[in-house]
PDB file of C-alpha atoms in Angstrom:
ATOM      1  CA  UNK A   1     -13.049  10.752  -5.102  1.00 51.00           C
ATOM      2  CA  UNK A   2      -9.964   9.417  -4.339  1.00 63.00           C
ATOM      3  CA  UNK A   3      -8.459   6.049  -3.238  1.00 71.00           C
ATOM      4  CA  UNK A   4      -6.910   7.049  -0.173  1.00 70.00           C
ATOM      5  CA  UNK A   5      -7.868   6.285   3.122  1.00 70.00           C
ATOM      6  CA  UNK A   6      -6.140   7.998   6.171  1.00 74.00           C
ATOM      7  CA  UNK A   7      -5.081   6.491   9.019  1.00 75.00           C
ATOM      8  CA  UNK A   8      -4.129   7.803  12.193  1.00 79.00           C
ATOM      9  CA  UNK A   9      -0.305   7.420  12.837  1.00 83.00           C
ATOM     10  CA  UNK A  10       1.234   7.037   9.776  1.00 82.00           C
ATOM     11  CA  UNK A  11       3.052   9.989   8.155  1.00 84.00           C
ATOM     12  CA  UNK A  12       3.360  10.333   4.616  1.00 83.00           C
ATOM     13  CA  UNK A  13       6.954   9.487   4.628  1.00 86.00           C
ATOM     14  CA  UNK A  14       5.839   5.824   5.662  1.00 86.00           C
ATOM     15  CA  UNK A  15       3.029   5.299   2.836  1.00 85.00           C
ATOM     16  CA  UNK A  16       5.829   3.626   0.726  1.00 90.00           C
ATOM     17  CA  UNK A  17       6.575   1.173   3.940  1.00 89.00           C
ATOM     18  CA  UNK A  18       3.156   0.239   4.159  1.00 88.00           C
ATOM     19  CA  UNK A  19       2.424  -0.360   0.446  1.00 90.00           C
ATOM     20  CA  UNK A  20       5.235  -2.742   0.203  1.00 93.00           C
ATOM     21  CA  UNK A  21       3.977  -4.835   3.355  1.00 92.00           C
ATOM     22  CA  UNK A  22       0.584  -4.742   1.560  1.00 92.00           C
ATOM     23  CA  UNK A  23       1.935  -5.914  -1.610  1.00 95.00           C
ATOM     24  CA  UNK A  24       3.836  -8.671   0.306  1.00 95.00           C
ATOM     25  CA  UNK A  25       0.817  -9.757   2.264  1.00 94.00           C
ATOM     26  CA  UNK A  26      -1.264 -10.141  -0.596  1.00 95.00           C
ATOM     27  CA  UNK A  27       1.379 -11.897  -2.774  1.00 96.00           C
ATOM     28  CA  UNK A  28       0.076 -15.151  -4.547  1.00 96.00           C
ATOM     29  CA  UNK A  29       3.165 -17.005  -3.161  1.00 96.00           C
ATOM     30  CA  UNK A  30       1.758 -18.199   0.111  1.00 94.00           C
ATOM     31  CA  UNK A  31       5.269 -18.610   1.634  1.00 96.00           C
ATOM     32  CA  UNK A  32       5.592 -14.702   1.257  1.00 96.00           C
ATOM     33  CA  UNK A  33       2.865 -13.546   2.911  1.00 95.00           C
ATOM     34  CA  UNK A  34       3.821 -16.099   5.594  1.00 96.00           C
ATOM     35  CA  UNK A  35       7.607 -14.948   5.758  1.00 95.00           C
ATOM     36  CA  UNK A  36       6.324 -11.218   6.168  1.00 94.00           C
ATOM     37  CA  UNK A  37       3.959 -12.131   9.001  1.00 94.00           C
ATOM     38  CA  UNK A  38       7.295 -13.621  10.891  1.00 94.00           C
ATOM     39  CA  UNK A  39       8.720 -11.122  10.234  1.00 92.00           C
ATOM     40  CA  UNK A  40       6.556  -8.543  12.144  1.00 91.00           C
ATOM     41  CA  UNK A  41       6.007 -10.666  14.517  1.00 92.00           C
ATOM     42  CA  UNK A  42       9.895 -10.287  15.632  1.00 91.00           C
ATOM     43  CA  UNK A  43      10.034  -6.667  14.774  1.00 88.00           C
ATOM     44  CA  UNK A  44       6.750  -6.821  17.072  1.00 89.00           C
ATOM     45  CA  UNK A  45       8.584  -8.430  19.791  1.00 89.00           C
ATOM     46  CA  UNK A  46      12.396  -6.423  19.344  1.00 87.00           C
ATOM     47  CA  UNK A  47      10.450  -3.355  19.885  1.00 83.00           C
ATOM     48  CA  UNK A  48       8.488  -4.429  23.063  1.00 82.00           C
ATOM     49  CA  UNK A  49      12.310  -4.753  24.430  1.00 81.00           C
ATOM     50  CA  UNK A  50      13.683  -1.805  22.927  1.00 76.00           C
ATOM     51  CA  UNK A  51      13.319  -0.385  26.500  1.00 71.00           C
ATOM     52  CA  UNK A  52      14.846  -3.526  28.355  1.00 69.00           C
ATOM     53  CA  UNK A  53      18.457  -3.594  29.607  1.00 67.00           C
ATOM     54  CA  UNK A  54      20.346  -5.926  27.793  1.00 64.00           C
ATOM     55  CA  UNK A  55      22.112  -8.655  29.136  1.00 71.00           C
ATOM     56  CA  UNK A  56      25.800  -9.521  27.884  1.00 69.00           C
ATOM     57  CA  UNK A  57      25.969 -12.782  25.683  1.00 69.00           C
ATOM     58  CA  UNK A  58      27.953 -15.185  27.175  1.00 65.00           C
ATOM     59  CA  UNK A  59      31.445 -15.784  26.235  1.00 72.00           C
ATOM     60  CA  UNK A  60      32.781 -19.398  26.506  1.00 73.00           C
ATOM     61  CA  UNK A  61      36.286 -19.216  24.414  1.00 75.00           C
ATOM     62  CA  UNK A  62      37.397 -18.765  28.298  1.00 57.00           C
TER      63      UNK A  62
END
């Protein structure tokens, strides 16, 4: 039998993403897993305002 499981969603183009976050998760460093979790966190958040207009940053050199 294999060692696969599916899962709905991801294509097999992304398997190599998704091993890497594993690996990263699980890493005995705890500041690693910790730094990935951030880090999907913001990609979490940029994509929830992928859709948003964007505003213009402000410019104060005048």
């Amino acid at each position: 039998m294999a060692n696969t499981v599916p899962v709905i969603g991801i294509e097999t183009s992304e398997l190599r993403w998704i091993r890497m976050l594993v690996s990263l998760l699980r890493h005995s460093d705890p500041s690693v897993p910790e730094l990935a979790r951030q880090a999907l966190l913001y990609l979490t958040e940029a994509a929830g305002r992928r859709g948003e207009p964007q505003t213009e940053p402000l410019d104060y050199t005048g």
